[in-house]
């Protein structure tokens, strides 16, 4: 919804009902594609953006509650069939939130300086269908920033950026194998320089 020339807001609420949802699983002894017989759940999301002179801010958020209702997969140590009904959906964080303010400074008649910040929060998510707490991705807030300079005609830009500035450490991915669990940690703080050229 366009509230004015400077403010926009969008929101949605949805219900999902999957039949035979395909999941790519790196679990057990090999990578396989399996079907979850039935998956359902609710969700909501919203987006907001506003601009005032040289300041702009974008805000978005989401909430998910997705669950397997019928998902037979494998057998336990006694040979009994396992069904993951009631477990949370694979890699589906319950909450997401992002806020990204940006401020533009006019240095002179031809050059602009851009100062940007991006804060992203991702809630808890399970990396496997058995919802192992050891392999789960815990809630984490990541802070990124960017400073760039560019002419007003957009012909080029030079930027200095940094990601995960607070150096958050969490399990990014996890795999549940017969011979033991494996995890991949999140990427630590890192920075870089970017040069952009527009030839058109």
Coordinates of C-alpha atoms in Angstrom, one line a residue:
X1 CA 0.0 0.0 0.0
X2 CA 1.4 3.4 -1.0
X3 CA 0.4 5.7 1.9
X4 CA 2.1 8.7 0.4
X5 CA 4.9 9.6 -2.1
X6 CA 7.4 8.9 0.7
X7 CA 5.8 6.0 2.7
X8 CA 4.9 2.5 1.7
X9 CA 3.5 -0.4 3.8
X10 CA 2.6 -4.0 2.8
X11 CA 1.4 -6.8 4.9
X12 CA 0.1 -10.3 4.4
X13 CA -1.2 -13.3 6.4
X14 CA -1.2 -16.7 4.8
X15 CA -2.0 -20.4 5.4
X16 CA 0.0 -23.1 3.8
X17 CA -1.1 -26.7 3.1
X18 CA 1.5 -28.8 1.3
X19 CA 0.8 -32.3 0.0
X20 CA 3.9 -34.5 -0.7
X21 CA 6.3 -31.6 -0.1
X22 CA 9.8 -32.5 -1.4
X23 CA 12.8 -32.1 1.0
X24 CA 16.4 -32.5 0.1
X25 CA 18.0 -34.3 3.0
X26 CA 21.7 -34.6 3.8
X27 CA 20.9 -37.1 6.5
X28 CA 21.4 -40.7 7.4
X29 CA 23.9 -42.2 5.0
X30 CA 23.5 -40.1 1.8
X31 CA 21.8 -37.1 0.2
X32 CA 18.3 -38.0 -0.7
X33 CA 15.0 -36.4 -1.9
X34 CA 12.0 -37.5 0.1
X35 CA 8.4 -36.4 0.3
X36 CA 6.6 -35.2 3.5
X37 CA 3.1 -36.5 3.0
X38 CA 1.5 -33.4 4.7
X39 CA 2.8 -30.1 5.9
X40 CA 0.7 -27.2 7.2
X41 CA 1.1 -23.9 9.0
X42 CA 0.5 -20.2 9.3
X43 CA 2.6 -17.1 8.6
X44 CA 2.6 -13.4 8.4
X45 CA 4.9 -10.8 6.9
X46 CA 5.1 -7.0 6.7
X47 CA 7.3 -4.4 4.9
X48 CA 7.7 -0.7 5.5
X49 CA 9.8 1.9 3.8
X50 CA 10.0 5.7 4.3
X51 CA 12.0 8.5 2.8
X52 CA 12.6 12.0 4.2
X53 CA 14.9 14.2 2.3
X54 CA 18.3 12.4 2.4
X55 CA 17.2 9.7 4.9
X56 CA 15.6 6.4 4.0
X57 CA 14.7 3.4 6.1
X58 CA 13.4 -0.1 5.1
X59 CA 11.9 -2.4 7.7
X60 CA 10.6 -5.9 7.2
X61 CA 9.5 -8.7 9.5
X62 CA 8.0 -12.2 9.3
X63 CA 6.6 -14.9 11.5
X64 CA 6.3 -18.6 10.6
X65 CA 4.7 -21.6 12.2
X66 CA 5.1 -24.5 9.8
X67 CA 4.9 -28.1 10.9
X68 CA 5.0 -31.6 9.4
X69 CA 1.6 -33.3 9.9
X70 CA 2.7 -36.7 8.3
X71 CA 6.3 -37.5 7.5
X72 CA 7.3 -41.1 7.7
X73 CA 11.1 -41.5 7.4
X74 CA 13.3 -44.5 8.3
X75 CA 13.2 -46.8 11.3
X76 CA 14.5 -46.6 14.9
X77 CA 17.0 -49.0 16.4
X78 CA 14.3 -51.6 17.1
X79 CA 13.0 -51.5 13.5
X80 CA 9.9 -49.5 14.3
X81 CA 8.9 -46.9 11.6
X82 CA 9.6 -43.3 12.5
X83 CA 7.2 -40.5 11.7
X84 CA 8.2 -36.9 12.2
X85 CA 4.7 -35.6 12.5
X86 CA 4.6 -32.6 14.8
X87 CA 8.2 -31.5 14.1
X88 CA 9.0 -28.0 12.8
X89 CA 9.7 -27.5 9.1
X90 CA 13.3 -27.9 7.9
X91 CA 15.2 -24.5 7.8
X92 CA 12.2 -22.4 8.5
X93 CA 13.0 -19.7 11.2
X94 CA 10.1 -18.8 13.4
X95 CA 10.9 -15.1 13.3
X96 CA 12.7 -12.8 10.9
X97 CA 13.3 -9.0 11.2
X98 CA 15.4 -6.5 9.3
X99 CA 15.9 -2.8 9.5
X100 CA 18.1 -0.9 7.0
X101 CA 18.6 2.8 7.4
X102 CA 20.6 4.8 4.9
X103 CA 21.7 8.5 4.9
X104 CA 23.0 10.4 1.8
X105 CA 25.4 13.3 2.2
X106 CA 26.0 15.7 -0.6
X107 CA 29.7 16.4 -0.6
X108 CA 29.6 18.9 -3.5
X109 CA 27.7 19.5 -6.8
X110 CA 28.8 16.2 -8.3
X111 CA 29.5 13.8 -5.4
X112 CA 27.4 11.9 -2.8
X113 CA 28.4 10.0 0.3
X114 CA 26.2 7.1 1.3
X115 CA 26.1 5.7 4.9
X116 CA 24.2 2.5 5.3
X117 CA 23.4 0.0 8.1
X118 CA 21.6 -3.3 7.9
X119 CA 20.5 -5.2 11.0
X120 CA 19.1 -8.7 10.4
X121 CA 17.6 -10.9 13.1
X122 CA 16.8 -14.6 12.3
X123 CA 15.0 -16.7 14.9
X124 CA 15.5 -20.3 15.7
X125 CA 15.5 -22.8 12.9
X126 CA 16.1 -26.6 12.7
X127 CA 18.7 -27.9 10.3
X128 CA 17.2 -31.5 10.2
X129 CA 13.8 -33.0 10.1
X130 CA 14.3 -34.7 13.5
X131 CA 14.6 -31.2 15.1
X132 CA 17.9 -32.0 16.8
X133 CA 18.7 -29.2 19.3
X134 CA 22.4 -29.8 18.9
X135 CA 22.2 -29.0 15.1
X136 CA 19.6 -26.2 15.4
X137 CA 20.4 -22.7 14.3
X138 CA 19.9 -20.5 17.4
X139 CA 18.5 -16.9 17.1
X140 CA 21.1 -14.5 15.9
X141 CA 21.3 -10.8 15.0
X142 CA 23.7 -9.8 12.3
X143 CA 24.9 -6.2 11.8
X144 CA 26.3 -5.2 8.4
X145 CA 27.4 -1.7 7.3
X146 CA 28.4 0.1 4.1
X147 CA 30.0 3.4 3.3
X148 CA 30.3 4.4 -0.4
X149 CA 31.1 7.5 -2.5
X150 CA 29.7 8.0 -6.0
X151 CA 29.1 10.8 -8.5
X152 CA 25.5 11.9 -8.9
X153 CA 25.5 10.6 -12.5
X154 CA 26.0 7.1 -11.2
X155 CA 29.0 6.4 -13.4
X156 CA 31.1 4.7 -10.7
X157 CA 31.2 4.1 -7.0
X158 CA 33.7 3.0 -4.4
X159 CA 32.5 1.3 -1.2
X160 CA 33.9 0.0 2.1
X161 CA 31.7 -2.7 3.7
X162 CA 31.7 -4.9 6.7
X163 CA 29.5 -7.9 7.5
X164 CA 28.7 -9.6 10.9
X165 CA 30.4 -6.7 12.6
X166 CA 29.6 -8.0 16.1
X167 CA 31.2 -11.3 15.2
X168 CA 28.2 -13.5 16.0
X169 CA 28.9 -17.2 16.1
X170 CA 26.2 -19.8 15.5
X171 CA 25.5 -23.1 13.7
X172 CA 24.7 -22.1 10.1
X173 CA 24.1 -25.7 8.8
X174 CA 23.9 -29.1 10.4
X175 CA 23.8 -32.7 9.2
X176 CA 22.7 -35.8 11.1
X177 CA 24.6 -38.9 9.8
X178 CA 24.7 -42.4 11.1
X179 CA 28.3 -42.0 12.0
X180 CA 27.9 -38.7 13.8
X181 CA 26.6 -35.2 13.6
X182 CA 28.4 -32.5 11.5
X183 CA 28.0 -28.7 11.6
X184 CA 29.1 -25.7 9.7
X185 CA 29.7 -22.5 11.8
X186 CA 28.6 -19.1 10.6
X187 CA 31.1 -16.9 8.9
X188 CA 33.0 -14.5 11.3
X189 CA 33.3 -10.8 10.9
X190 CA 34.7 -9.8 7.5
X191 CA 35.2 -6.6 5.5
X192 CA 35.9 -5.6 1.9
X193 CA 36.3 -2.9 -0.7
X194 CA 34.1 -2.7 -3.8
X195 CA 34.6 -0.8 -7.0
X196 CA 31.7 -0.4 -9.5
X197 CA 31.9 1.0 -13.0
X198 CA 29.0 1.8 -15.3
X199 CA 30.0 1.8 -18.9
X200 CA 26.5 2.8 -20.2

